[in-house]
Short mmCIF file of C-alpha atoms in Angstrom, two decimals:
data_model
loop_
_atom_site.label_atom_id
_atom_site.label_comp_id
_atom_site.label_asym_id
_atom_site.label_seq_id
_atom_site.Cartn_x
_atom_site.Cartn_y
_atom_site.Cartn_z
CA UNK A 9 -41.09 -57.54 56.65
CA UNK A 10 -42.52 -56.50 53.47
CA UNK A 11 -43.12 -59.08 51.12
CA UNK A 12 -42.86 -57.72 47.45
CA UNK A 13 -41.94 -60.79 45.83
CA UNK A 14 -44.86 -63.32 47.22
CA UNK A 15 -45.64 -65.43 44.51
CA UNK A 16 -49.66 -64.62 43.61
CA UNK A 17 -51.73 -67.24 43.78
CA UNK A 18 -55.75 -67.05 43.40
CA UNK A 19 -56.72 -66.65 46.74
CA UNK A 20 -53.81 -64.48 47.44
CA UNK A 21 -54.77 -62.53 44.67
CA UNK A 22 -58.25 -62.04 45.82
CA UNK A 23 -56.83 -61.06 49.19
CA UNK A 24 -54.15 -58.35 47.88
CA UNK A 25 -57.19 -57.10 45.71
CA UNK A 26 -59.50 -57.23 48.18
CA UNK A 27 -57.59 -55.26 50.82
CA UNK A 28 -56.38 -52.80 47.91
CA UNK A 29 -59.51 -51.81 47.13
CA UNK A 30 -60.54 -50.69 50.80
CA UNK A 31 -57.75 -49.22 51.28
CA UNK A 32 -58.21 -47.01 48.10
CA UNK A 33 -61.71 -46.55 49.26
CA UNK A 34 -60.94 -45.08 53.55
CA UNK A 35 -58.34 -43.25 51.74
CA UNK A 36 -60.78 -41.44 49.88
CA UNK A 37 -63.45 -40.90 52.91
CA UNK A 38 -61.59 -40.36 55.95
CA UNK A 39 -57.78 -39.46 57.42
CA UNK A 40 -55.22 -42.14 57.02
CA UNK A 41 -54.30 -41.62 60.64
CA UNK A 42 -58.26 -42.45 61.34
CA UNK A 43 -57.63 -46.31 59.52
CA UNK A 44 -57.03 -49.15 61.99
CA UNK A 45 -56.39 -52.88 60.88
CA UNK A 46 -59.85 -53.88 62.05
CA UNK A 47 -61.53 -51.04 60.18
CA UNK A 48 -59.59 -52.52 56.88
CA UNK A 49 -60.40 -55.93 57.38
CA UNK A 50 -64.14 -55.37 58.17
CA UNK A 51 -64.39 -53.31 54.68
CA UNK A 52 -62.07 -55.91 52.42
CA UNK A 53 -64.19 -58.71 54.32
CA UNK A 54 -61.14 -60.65 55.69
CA UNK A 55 -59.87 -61.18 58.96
CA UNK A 56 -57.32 -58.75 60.58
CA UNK A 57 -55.05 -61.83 61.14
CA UNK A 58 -55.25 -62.44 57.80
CA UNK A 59 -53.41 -58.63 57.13
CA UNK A 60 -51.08 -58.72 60.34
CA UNK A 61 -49.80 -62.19 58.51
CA UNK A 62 -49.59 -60.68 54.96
CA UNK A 63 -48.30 -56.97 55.37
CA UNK A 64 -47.34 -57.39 59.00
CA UNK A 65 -48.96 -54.04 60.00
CA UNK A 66 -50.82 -51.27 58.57
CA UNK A 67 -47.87 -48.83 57.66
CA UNK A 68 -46.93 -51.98 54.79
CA UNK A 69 -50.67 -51.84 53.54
CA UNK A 70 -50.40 -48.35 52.81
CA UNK A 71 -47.20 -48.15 51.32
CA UNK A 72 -48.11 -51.68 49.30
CA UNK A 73 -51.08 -49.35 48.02
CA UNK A 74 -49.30 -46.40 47.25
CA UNK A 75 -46.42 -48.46 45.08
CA UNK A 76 -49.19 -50.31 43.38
CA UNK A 77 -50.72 -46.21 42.22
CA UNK A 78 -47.14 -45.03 41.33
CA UNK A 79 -46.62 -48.01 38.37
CA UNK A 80 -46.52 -46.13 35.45
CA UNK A 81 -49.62 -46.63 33.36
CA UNK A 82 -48.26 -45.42 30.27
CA UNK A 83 -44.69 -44.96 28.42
CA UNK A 84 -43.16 -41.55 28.81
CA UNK A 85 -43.62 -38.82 25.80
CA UNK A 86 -41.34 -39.16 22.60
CA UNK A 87 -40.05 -35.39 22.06
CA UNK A 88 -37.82 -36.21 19.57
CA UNK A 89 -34.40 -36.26 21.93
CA UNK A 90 -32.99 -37.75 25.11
CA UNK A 91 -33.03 -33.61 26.59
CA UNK A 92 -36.75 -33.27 25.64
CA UNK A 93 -37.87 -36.89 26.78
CA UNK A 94 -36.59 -36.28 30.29
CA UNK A 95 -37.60 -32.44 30.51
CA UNK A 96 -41.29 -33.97 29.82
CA UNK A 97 -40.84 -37.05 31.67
CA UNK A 98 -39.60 -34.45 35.08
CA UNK A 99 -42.13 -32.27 34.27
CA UNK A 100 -45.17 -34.34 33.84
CA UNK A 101 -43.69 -36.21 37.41
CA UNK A 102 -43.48 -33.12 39.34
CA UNK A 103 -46.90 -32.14 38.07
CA UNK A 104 -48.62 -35.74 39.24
CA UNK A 105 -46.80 -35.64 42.49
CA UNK A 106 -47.85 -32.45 43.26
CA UNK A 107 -51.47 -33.21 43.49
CA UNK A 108 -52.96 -34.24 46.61
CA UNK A 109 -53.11 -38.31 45.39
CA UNK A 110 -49.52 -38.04 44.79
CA UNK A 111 -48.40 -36.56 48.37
CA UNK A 112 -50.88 -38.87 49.71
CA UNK A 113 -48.93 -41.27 47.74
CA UNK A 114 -45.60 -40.14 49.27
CA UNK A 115 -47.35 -40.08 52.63
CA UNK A 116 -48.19 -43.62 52.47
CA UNK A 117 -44.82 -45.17 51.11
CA UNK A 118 -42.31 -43.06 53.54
CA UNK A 119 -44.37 -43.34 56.66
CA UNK A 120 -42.77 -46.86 57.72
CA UNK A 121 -39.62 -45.97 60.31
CA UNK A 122 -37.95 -48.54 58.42
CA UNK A 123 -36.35 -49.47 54.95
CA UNK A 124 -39.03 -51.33 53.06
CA UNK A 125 -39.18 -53.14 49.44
CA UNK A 126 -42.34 -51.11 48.83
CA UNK A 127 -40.39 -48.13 48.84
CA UNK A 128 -37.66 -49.62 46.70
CA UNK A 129 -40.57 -50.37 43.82
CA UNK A 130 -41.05 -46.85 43.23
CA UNK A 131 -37.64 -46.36 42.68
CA UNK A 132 -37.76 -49.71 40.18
CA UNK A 133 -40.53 -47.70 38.19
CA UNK A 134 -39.05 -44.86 37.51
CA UNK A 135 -36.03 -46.38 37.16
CA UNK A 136 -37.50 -48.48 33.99
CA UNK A 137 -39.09 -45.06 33.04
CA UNK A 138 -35.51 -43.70 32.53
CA UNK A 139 -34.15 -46.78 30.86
CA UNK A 140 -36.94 -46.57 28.51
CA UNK A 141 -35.63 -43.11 27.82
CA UNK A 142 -32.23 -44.19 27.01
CA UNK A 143 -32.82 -46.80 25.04
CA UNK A 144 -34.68 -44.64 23.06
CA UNK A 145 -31.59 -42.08 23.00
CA UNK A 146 -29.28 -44.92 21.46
CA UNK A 147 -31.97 -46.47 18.82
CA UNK A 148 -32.22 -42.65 17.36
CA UNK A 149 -28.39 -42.53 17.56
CA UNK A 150 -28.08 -40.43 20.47
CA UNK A 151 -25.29 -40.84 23.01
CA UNK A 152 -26.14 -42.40 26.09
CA UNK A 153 -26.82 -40.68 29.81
CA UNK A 154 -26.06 -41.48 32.98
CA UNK A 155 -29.18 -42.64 34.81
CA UNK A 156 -28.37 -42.38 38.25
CA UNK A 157 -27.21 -38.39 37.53
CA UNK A 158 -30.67 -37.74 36.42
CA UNK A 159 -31.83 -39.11 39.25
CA UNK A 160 -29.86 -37.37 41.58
CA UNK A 161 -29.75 -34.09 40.07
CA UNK A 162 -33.39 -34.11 38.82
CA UNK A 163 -35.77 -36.38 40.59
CA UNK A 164 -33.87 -35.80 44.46
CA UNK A 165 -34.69 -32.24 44.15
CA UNK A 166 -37.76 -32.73 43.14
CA UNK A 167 -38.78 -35.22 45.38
CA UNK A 168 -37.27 -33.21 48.13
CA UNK A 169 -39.20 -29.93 47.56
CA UNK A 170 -42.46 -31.64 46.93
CA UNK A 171 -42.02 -33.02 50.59
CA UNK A 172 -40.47 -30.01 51.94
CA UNK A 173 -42.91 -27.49 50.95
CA UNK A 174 -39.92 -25.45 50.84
CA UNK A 175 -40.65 -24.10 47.08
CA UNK A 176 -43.05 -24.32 44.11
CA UNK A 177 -41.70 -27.52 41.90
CA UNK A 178 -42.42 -25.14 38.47
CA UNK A 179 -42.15 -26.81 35.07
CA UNK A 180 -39.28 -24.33 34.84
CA UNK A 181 -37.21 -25.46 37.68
CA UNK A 182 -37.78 -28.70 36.46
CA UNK A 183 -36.32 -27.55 33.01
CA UNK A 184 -33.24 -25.97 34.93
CA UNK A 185 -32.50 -29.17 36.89
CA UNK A 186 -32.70 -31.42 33.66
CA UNK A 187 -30.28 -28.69 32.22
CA UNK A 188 -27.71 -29.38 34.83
CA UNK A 189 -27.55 -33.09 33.83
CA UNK A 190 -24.01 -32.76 32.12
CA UNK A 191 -24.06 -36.60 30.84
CA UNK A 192 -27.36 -35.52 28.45
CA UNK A 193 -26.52 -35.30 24.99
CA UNK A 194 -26.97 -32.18 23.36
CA UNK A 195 -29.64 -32.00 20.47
CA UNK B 15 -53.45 -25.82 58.75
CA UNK B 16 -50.54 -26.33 61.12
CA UNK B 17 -49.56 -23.17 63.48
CA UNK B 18 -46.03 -23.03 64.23
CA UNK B 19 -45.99 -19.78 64.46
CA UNK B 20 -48.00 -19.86 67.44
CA UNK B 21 -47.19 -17.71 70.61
CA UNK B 22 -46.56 -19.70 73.07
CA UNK B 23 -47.86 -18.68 76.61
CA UNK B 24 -47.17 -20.24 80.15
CA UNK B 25 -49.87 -22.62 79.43
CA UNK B 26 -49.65 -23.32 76.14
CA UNK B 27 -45.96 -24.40 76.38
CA UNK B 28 -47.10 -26.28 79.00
CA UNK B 29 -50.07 -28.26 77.20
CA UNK B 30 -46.52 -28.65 74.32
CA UNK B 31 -44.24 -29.76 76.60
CA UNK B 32 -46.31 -32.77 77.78
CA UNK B 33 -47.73 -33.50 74.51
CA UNK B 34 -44.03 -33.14 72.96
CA UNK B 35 -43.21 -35.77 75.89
CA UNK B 36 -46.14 -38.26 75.66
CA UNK B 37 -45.32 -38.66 71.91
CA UNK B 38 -41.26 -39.47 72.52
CA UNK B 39 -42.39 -41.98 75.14
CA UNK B 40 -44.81 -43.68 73.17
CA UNK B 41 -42.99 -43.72 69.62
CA UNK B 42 -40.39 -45.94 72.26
CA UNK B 43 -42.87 -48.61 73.41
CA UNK B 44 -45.11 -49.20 70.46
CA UNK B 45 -45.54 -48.37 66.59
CA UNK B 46 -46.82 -45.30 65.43
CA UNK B 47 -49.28 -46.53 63.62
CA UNK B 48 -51.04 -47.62 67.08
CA UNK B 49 -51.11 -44.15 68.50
CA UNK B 50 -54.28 -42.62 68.20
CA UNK B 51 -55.34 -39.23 69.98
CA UNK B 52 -57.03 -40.15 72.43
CA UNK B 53 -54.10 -42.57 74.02
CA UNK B 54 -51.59 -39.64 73.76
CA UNK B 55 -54.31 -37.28 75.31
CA UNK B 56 -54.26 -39.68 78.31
CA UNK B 57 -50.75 -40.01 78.55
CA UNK B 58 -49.79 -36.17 78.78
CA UNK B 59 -52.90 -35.72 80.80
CA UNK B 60 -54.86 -33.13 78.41
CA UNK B 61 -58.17 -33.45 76.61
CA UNK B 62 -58.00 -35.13 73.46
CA UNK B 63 -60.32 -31.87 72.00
CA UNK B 64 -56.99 -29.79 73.22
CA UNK B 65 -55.08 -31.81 70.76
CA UNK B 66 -57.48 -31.53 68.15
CA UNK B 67 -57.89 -27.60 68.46
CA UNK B 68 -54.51 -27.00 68.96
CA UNK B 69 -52.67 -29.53 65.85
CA UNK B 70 -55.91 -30.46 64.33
CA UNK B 71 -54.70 -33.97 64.06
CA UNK B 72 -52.69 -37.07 65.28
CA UNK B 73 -50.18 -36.62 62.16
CA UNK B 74 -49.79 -32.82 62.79
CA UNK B 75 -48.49 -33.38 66.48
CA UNK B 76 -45.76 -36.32 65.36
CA UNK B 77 -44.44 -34.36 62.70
CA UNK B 78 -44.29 -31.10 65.11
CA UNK B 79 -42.63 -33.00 67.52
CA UNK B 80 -39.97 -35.07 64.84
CA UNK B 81 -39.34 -31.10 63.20
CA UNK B 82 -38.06 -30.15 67.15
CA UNK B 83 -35.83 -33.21 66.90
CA UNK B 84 -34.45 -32.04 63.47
CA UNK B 85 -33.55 -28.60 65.32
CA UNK B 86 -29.88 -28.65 64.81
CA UNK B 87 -28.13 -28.76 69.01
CA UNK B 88 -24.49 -27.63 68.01
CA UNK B 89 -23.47 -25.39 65.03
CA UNK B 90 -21.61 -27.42 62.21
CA UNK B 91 -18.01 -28.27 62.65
CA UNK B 92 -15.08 -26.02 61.45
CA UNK B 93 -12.26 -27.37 59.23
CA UNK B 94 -11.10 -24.81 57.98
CA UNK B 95 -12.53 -24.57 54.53
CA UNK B 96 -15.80 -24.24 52.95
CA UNK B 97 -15.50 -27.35 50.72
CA UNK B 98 -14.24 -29.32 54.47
CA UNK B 99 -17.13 -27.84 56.04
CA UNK B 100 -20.20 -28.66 54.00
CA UNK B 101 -18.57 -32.15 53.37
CA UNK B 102 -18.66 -32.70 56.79
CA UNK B 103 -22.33 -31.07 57.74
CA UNK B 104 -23.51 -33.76 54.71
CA UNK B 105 -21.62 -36.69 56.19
CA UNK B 106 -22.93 -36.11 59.35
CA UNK B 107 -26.49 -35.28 58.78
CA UNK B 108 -26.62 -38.38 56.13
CA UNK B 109 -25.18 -40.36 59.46
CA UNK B 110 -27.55 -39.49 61.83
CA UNK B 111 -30.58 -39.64 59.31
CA UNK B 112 -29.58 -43.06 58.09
CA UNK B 113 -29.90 -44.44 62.39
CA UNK B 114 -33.94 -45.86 63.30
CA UNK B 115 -34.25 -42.27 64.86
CA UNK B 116 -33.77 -40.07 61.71
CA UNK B 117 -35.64 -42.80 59.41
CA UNK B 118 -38.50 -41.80 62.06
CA UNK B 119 -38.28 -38.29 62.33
CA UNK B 120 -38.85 -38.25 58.26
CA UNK B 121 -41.86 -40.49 58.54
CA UNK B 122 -43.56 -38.54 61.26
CA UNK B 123 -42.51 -35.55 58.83
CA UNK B 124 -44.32 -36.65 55.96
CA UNK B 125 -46.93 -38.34 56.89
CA UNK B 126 -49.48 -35.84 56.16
CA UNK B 127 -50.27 -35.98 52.61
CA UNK B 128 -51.08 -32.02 52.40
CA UNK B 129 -48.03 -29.29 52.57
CA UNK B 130 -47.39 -28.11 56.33
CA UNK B 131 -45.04 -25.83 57.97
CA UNK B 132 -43.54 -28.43 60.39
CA UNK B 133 -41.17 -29.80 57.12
CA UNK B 134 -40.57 -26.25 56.26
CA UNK B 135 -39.44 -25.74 59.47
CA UNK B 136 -36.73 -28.83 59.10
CA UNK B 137 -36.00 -27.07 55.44
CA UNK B 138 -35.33 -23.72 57.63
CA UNK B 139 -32.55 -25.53 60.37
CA UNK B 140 -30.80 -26.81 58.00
CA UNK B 141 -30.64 -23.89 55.32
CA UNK B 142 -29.67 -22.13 58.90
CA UNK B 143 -26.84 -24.46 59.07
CA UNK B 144 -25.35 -23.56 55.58
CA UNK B 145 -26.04 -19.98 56.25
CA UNK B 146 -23.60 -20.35 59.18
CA UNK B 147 -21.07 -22.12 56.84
CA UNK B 148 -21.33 -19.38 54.50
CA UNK B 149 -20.93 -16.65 56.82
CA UNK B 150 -17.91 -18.21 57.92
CA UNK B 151 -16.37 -18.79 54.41
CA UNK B 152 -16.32 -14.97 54.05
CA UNK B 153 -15.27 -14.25 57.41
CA UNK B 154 -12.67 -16.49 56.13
CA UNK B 155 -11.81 -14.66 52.82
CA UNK B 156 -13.40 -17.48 50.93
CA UNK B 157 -15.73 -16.71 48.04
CA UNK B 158 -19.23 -17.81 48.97
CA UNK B 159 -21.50 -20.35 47.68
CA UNK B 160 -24.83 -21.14 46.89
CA UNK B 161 -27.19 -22.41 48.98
CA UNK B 162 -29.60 -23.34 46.72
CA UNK B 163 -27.01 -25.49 44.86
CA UNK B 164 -25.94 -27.12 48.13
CA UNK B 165 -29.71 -28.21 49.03
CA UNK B 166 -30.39 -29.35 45.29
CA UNK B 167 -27.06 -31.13 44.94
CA UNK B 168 -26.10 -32.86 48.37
CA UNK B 169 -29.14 -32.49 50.70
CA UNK B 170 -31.85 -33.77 48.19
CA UNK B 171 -30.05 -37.06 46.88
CA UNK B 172 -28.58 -37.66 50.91
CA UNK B 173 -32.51 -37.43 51.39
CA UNK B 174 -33.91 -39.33 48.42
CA UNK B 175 -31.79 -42.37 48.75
CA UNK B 176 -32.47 -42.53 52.33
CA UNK B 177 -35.75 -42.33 51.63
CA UNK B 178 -36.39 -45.09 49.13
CA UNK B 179 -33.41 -47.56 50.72
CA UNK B 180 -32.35 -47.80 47.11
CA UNK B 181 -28.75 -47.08 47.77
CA UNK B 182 -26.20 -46.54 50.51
CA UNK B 183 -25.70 -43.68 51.55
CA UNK B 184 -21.99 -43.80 52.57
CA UNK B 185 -19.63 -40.77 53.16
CA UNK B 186 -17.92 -41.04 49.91
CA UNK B 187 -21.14 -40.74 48.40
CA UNK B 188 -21.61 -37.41 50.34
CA UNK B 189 -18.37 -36.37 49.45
CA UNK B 190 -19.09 -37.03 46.00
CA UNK B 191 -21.84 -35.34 46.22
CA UNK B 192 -20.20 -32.31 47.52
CA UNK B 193 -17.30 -32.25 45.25
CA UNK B 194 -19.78 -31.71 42.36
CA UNK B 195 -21.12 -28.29 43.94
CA UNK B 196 -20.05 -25.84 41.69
CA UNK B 197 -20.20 -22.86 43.67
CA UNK B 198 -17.76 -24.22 46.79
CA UNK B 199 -14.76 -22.33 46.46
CA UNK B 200 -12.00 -25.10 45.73
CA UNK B 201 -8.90 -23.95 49.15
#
């Protein structure tokens, strides 16, 4: 069981960043299929009981780490509209995910055979990412939009291509599916 | 680099076959995180350098072997109408994705954090699946539709959700879903 909501303590806290940061480090030297529990715990300098207890097995450690990377670090771009904030905000997505951190990053959180919270978080951020968007939309006067539409119609497909490989996630398809949104208001 | 494309010789298909069979057997007894090459190299009684020169790695040979599960065993049913059909291919696929088996299947599928052809394969059986639904609308009389719209607008948010266990996905979702496909001919 993943366990988002632990309440941090210190030593918790030490743990969480300890284990973080060796993760982010055999990420960045070998094949996540080549990281064991062990390997982790002799790098973070705890005890592999100590992450079989906390994360429960090494699938949650990655996808903890990878939720932890996809927190938006900054707010999303003020074009002006609702149409142009979420054209940029897709666009500038697409473009991060597309690198090999990001599908390393979608690697990591969809590699657990089961539902997890980890997962979940991601959708939390961008979630807040949109809402930041409308609320922006109704203090200029805008009309509202239907959040879950733009995420079906614009961040499923682009999810789903990134991780099919099917097609090239362009900045213009990513126009053409915020087009489609019909609950955006119109400049 | 992942070679689907392979030919495959007497062999060959043979050195698949029991590769293809020690990964289904061990995906049932333990978790997939435990599976390294060498155990899987013992079970289907090959070299674990065959393994490596033929996938290149442990995460190439689960999602080769979760794309052959993905490969579609019946064609989709008929009812009688476009609309009907694709409503019922998304209901179903969204069913059987949603079980422990298809949550699996995805996470052996993306599990590699570079692009590879086994989850362009998936993209290809089930684009073959609407291409049969299509055919059949015109042998019908029915207008066609588009394909493209269909994967963007049902099969990427059946997908996403599924993914990130931030929403059922319940047939009247998928019909939902469906029903907002602009290019189904309405019967």
């Amino acid at each position: 069981m993943a366990k988002v909501m632990i309440r941090q303590g210190g030593r918790s806290a030490r743990i969480q960043e300890a284990v973080h940061k060796a993760v982010r480090e055999l990420l960045g030297e070998i094949d996540r299929t080549e990281i064991s529990v062990p390997m982790l715990a002799e790098r973070a300098g705890v005890t592999p009981s100590t992450i079989y207890r906390r994360w429960g097995d090494l699938s949650e450690v990655l996808a903890d780490v990878a939720s932890e990377r996809m927190r938006p670090q900054t707010e999303p771009a003020d074009t002006g509209s609702a149409l142009g904030d979420v054209e940029a905000w897709a666009r500038q997505y697409a473009e991060e995910m597309a690198t090999p951190v990001g599908r390393q990053m979608y690697a990591d959180l969809f590699t657990r055979s089961g539902e997890s919270a980890y997962s979940c978080r991601c959708c939390e951020y961008t979630r807040q990412q949109l809402e930041i968007l409308q609320a922006r939309a109704l203090a200029r006067g805008e009309a509202g939009f239907d959040i879950g539409e733009v995420e079906d119609r614009v961040l499923a497909p682009i999810v789903y291509h990134l991780l099919m490989g099917d097609r090239d996630v362009t900045p213009d398809y990513c126009t053409d599916l915020v087009g489609a949104v019909t609950s955006l208001p119109r400049p």
